[in-house]
PDB file of C-alpha atoms in Angstrom:
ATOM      1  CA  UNK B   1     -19.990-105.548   1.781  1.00  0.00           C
ATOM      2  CA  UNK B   2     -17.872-102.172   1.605  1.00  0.00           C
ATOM      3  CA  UNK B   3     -20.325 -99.172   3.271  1.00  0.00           C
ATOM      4  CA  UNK B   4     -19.776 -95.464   1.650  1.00  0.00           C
ATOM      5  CA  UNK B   5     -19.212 -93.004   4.345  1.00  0.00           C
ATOM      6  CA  UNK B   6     -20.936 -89.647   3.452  1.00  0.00           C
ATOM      7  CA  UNK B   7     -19.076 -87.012   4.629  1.00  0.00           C
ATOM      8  CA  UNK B   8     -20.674 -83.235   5.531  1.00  0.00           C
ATOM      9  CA  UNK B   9     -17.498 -81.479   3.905  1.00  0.00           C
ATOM     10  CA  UNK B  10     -19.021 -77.764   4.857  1.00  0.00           C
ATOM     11  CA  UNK B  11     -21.140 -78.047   8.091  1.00  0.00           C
ATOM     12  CA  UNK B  12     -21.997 -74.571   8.625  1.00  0.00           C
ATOM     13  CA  UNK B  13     -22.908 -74.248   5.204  1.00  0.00           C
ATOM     14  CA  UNK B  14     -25.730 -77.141   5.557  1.00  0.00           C
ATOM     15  CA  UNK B  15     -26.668 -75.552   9.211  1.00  0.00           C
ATOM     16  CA  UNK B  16     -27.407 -71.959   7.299  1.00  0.00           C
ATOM     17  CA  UNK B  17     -29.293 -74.006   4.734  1.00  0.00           C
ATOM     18  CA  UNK B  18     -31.292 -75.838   6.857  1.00  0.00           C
ATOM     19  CA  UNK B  19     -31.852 -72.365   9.103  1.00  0.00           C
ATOM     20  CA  UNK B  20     -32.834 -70.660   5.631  1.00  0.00           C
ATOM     21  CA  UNK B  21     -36.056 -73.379   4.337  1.00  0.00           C
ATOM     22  CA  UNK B  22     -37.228 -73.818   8.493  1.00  0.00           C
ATOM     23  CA  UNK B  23     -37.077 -69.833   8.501  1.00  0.00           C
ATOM     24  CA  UNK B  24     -39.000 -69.713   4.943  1.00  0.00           C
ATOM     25  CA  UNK B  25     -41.407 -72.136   6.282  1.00  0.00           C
ATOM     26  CA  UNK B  26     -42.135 -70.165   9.164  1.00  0.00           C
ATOM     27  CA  UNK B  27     -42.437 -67.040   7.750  1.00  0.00           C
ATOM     28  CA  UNK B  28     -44.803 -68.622   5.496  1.00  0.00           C
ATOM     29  CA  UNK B  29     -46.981 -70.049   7.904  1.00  0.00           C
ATOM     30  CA  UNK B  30     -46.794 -66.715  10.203  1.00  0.00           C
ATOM     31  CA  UNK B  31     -48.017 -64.483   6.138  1.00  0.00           C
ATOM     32  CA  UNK B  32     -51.097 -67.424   6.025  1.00  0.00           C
ATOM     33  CA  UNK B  33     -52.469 -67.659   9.150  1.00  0.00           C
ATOM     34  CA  UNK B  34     -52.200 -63.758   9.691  1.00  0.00           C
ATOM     35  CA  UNK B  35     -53.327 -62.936   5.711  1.00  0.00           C
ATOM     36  CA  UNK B  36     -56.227 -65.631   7.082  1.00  0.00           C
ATOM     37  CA  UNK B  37     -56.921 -64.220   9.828  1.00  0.00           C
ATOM     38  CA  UNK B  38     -56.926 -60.554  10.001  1.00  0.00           C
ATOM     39  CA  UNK B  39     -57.744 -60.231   5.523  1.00  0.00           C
ATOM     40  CA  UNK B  40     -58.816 -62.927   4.254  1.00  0.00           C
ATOM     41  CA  UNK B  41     -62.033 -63.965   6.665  1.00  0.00           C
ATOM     42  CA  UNK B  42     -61.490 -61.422   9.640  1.00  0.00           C
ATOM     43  CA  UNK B  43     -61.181 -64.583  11.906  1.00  0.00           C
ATOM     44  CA  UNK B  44     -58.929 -62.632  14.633  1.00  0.00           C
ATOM     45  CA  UNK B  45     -61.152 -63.284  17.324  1.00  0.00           C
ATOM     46  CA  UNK B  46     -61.111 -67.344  17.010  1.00  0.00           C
ATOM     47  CA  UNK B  47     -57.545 -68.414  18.345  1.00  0.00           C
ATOM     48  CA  UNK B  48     -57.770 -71.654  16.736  1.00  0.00           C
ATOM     49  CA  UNK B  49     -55.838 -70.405  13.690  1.00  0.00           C
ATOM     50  CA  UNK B  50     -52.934 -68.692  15.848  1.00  0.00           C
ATOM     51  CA  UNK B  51     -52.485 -71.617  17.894  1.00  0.00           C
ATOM     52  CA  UNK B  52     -52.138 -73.760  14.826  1.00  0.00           C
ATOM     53  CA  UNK B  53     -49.522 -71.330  13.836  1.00  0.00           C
ATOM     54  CA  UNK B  54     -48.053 -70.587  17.273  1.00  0.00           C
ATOM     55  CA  UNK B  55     -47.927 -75.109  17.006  1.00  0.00           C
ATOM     56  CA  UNK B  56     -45.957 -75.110  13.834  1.00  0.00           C
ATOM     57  CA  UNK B  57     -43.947 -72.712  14.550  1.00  0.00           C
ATOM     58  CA  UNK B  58     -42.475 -74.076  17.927  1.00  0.00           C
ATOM     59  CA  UNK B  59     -42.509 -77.326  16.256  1.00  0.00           C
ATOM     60  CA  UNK B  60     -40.111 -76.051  13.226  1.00  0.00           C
ATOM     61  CA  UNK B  61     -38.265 -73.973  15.675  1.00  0.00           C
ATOM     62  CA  UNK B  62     -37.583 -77.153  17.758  1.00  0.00           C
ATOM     63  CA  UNK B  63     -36.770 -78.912  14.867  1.00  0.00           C
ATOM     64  CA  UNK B  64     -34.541 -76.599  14.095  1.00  0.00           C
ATOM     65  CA  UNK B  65     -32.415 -76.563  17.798  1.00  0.00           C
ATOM     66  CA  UNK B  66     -32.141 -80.100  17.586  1.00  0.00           C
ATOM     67  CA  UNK B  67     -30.293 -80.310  14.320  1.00  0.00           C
ATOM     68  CA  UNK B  68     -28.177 -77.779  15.541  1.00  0.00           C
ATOM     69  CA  UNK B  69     -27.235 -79.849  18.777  1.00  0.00           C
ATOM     70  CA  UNK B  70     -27.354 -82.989  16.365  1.00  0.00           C
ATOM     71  CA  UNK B  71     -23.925 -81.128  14.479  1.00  0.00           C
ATOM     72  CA  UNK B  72     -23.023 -80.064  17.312  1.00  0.00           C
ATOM     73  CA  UNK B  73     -23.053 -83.482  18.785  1.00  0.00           C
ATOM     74  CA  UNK B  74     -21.502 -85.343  15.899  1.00  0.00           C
ATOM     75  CA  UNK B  75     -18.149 -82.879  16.325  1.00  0.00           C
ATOM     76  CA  UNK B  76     -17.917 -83.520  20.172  1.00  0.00           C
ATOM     77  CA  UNK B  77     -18.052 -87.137  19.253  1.00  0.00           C
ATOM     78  CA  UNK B  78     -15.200 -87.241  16.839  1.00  0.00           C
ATOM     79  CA  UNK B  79     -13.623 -84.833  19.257  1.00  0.00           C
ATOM     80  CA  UNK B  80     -14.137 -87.370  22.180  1.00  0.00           C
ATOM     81  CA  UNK B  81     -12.916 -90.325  19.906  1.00  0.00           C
ATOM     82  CA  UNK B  82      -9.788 -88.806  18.425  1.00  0.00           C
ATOM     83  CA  UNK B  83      -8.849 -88.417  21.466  1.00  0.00           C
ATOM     84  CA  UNK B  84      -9.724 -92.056  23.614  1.00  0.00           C
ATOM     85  CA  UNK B  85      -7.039 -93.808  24.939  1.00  0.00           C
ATOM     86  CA  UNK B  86      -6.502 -97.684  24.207  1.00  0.00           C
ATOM     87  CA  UNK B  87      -7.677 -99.220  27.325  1.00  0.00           C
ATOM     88  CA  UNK B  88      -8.539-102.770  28.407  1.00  0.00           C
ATOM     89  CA  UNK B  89     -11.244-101.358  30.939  1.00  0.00           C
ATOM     90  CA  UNK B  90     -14.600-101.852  28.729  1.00  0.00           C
ATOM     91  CA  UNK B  91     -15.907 -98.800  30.223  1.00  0.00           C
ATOM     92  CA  UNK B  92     -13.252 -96.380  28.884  1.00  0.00           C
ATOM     93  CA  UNK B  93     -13.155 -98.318  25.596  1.00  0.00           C
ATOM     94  CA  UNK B  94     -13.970 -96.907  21.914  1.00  0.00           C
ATOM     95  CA  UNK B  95     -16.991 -99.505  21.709  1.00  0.00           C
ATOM     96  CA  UNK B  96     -18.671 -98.574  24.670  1.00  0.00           C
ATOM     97  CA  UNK B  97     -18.142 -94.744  23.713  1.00  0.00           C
ATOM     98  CA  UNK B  98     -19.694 -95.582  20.389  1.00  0.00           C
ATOM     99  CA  UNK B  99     -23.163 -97.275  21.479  1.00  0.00           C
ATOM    100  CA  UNK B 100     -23.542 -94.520  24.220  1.00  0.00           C
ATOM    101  CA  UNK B 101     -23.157 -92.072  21.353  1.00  0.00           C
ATOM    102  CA  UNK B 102     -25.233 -93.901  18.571  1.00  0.00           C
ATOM    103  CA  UNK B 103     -27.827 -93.993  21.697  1.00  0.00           C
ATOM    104  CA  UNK B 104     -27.687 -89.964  21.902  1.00  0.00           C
ATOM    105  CA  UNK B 105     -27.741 -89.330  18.262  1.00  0.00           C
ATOM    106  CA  UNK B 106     -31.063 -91.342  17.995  1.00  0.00           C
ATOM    107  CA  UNK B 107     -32.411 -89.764  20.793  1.00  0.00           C
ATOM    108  CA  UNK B 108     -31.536 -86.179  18.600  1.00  0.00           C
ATOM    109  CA  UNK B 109     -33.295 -88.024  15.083  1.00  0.00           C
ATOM    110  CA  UNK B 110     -35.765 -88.971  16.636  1.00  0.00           C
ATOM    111  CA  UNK B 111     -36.838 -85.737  17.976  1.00  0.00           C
ATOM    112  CA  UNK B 112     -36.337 -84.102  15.139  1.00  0.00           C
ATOM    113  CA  UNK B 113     -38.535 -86.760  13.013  1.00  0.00           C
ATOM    114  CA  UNK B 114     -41.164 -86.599  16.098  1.00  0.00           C
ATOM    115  CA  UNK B 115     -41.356 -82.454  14.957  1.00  0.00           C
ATOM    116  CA  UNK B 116     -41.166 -82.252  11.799  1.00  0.00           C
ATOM    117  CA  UNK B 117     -43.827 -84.799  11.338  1.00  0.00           C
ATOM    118  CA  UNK B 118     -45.800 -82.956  14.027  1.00  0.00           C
ATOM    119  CA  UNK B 119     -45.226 -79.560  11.611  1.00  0.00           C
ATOM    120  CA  UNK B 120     -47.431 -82.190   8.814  1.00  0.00           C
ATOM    121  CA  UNK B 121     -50.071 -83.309  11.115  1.00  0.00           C
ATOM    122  CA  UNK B 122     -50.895 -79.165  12.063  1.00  0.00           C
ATOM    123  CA  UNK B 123     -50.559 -77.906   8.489  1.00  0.00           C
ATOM    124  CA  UNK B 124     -53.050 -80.657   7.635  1.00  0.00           C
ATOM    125  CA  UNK B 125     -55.101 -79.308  10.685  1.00  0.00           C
ATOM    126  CA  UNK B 126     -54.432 -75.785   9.734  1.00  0.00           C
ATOM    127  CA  UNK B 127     -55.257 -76.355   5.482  1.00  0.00           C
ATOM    128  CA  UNK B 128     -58.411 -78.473   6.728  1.00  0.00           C
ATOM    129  CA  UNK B 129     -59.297 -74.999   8.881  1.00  0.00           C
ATOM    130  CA  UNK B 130     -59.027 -72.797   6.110  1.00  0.00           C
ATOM    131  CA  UNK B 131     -60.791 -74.619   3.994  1.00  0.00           C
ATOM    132  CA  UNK B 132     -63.645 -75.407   6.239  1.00  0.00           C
ATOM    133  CA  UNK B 133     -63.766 -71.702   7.203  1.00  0.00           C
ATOM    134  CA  UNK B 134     -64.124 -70.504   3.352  1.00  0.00           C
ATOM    135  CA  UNK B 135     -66.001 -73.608   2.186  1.00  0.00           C
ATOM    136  CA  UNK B 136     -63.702 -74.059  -0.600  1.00  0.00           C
ATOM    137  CA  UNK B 137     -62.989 -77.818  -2.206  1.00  0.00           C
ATOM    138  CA  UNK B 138     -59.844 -78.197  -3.101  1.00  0.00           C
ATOM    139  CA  UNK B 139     -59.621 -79.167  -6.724  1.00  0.00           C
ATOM    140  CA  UNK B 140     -56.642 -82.028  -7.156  1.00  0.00           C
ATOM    141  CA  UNK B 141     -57.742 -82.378 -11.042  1.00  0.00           C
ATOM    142  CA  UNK B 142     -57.416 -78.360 -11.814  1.00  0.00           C
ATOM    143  CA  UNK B 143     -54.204 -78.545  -9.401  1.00  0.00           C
ATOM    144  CA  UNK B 144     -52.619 -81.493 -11.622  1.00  0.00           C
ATOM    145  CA  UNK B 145     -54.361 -80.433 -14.873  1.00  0.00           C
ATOM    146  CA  UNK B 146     -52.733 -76.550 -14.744  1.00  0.00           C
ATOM    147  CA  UNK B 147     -49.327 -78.036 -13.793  1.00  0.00           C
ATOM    148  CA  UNK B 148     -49.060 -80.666 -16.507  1.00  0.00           C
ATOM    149  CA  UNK B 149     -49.596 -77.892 -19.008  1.00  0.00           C
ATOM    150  CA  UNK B 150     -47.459 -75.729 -20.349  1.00  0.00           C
ATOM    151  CA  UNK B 151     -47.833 -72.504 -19.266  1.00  0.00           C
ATOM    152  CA  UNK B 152     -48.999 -72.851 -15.218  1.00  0.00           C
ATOM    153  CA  UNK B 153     -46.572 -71.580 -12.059  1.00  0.00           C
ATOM    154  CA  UNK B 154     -45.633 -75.632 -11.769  1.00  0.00           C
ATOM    155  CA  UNK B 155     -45.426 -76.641 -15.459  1.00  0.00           C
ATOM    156  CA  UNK B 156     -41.562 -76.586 -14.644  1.00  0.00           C
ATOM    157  CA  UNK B 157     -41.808 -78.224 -11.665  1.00  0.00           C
ATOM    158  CA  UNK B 158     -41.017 -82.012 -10.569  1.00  0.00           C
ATOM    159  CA  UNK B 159     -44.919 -82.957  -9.379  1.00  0.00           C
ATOM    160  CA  UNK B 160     -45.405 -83.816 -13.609  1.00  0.00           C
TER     161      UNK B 160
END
């Protein structure tokens, strides 16, 4: 069975992507939790809602380093293999290069999974706030009722 290698042709194009949606994500949260707090239900004085934000945004922020080293990473490696040596001596081999650096990159995933599920788990926390602070419901069957018709903000969307 033949494997297709996908190839990152433009890496610091996907790095200032990937900087651009984590930046719009925290700016968002940062506009929310301050529009919340300080507008919306003058909850200033309860940290609960700034810790929830100060949480999502070290966790996106994290996120965010570790892809970086993640590129980062991946270049050294080709670097590193380019330029191995054929050797007898296991320890100076390509295959014992390559599970050391398979190791490394999961250890960079799975960070990066760990945080940006951890970003989920406090916007849940932080949406179940809000709501519980303004007693408000949210209403799935307006939600999916105003974007399946044809004049809503989402009627163009994908959630159809």
């Amino acid at each position: 069975m033949k494997h297709k290698v996908i190839d990152i042709e433009n890496r610091d194009e996907v790095l200032q992507k990937s900087d651009k949606l984590i930046h719009g994500l925290d700016a968002g949260i940062q506009a929310i939790s301050m529009d919340f707090g300080y507008h919306i239900k003058n909850t200033f004085t309860e940290p609960k809602i700034f810790d929830l934000r100060n949480n999502i945004s070290y966790r996106l922020s994290s996120s965010r380093f570790h892809f970086h080293l993640l590129f980062r990473q991946l270049n050294d490696i080709q670097l590193k293999h380019d330029n191995l040596e054929i050797s007898n001596d296991i320890r100076n081999s390509s295959v014992w290069h390559l599970e050391i650096d398979k190791r490394q990159l999961s250890y960079l995933l799975d960070s990066i999974v760990f945080h940006l599920s951890s970003v989920f788990d406090y916007s849940a926390i932080l949406i179940n706030y809000i709501l519980a602070k303004t007693d408000d419901t949210p209403n799935w069957n307006k939600i999916e009722n105003h974007a399946r018709g044809n004049s809503g903000p989402f009627s163009n969307e994908k959630i159809k």
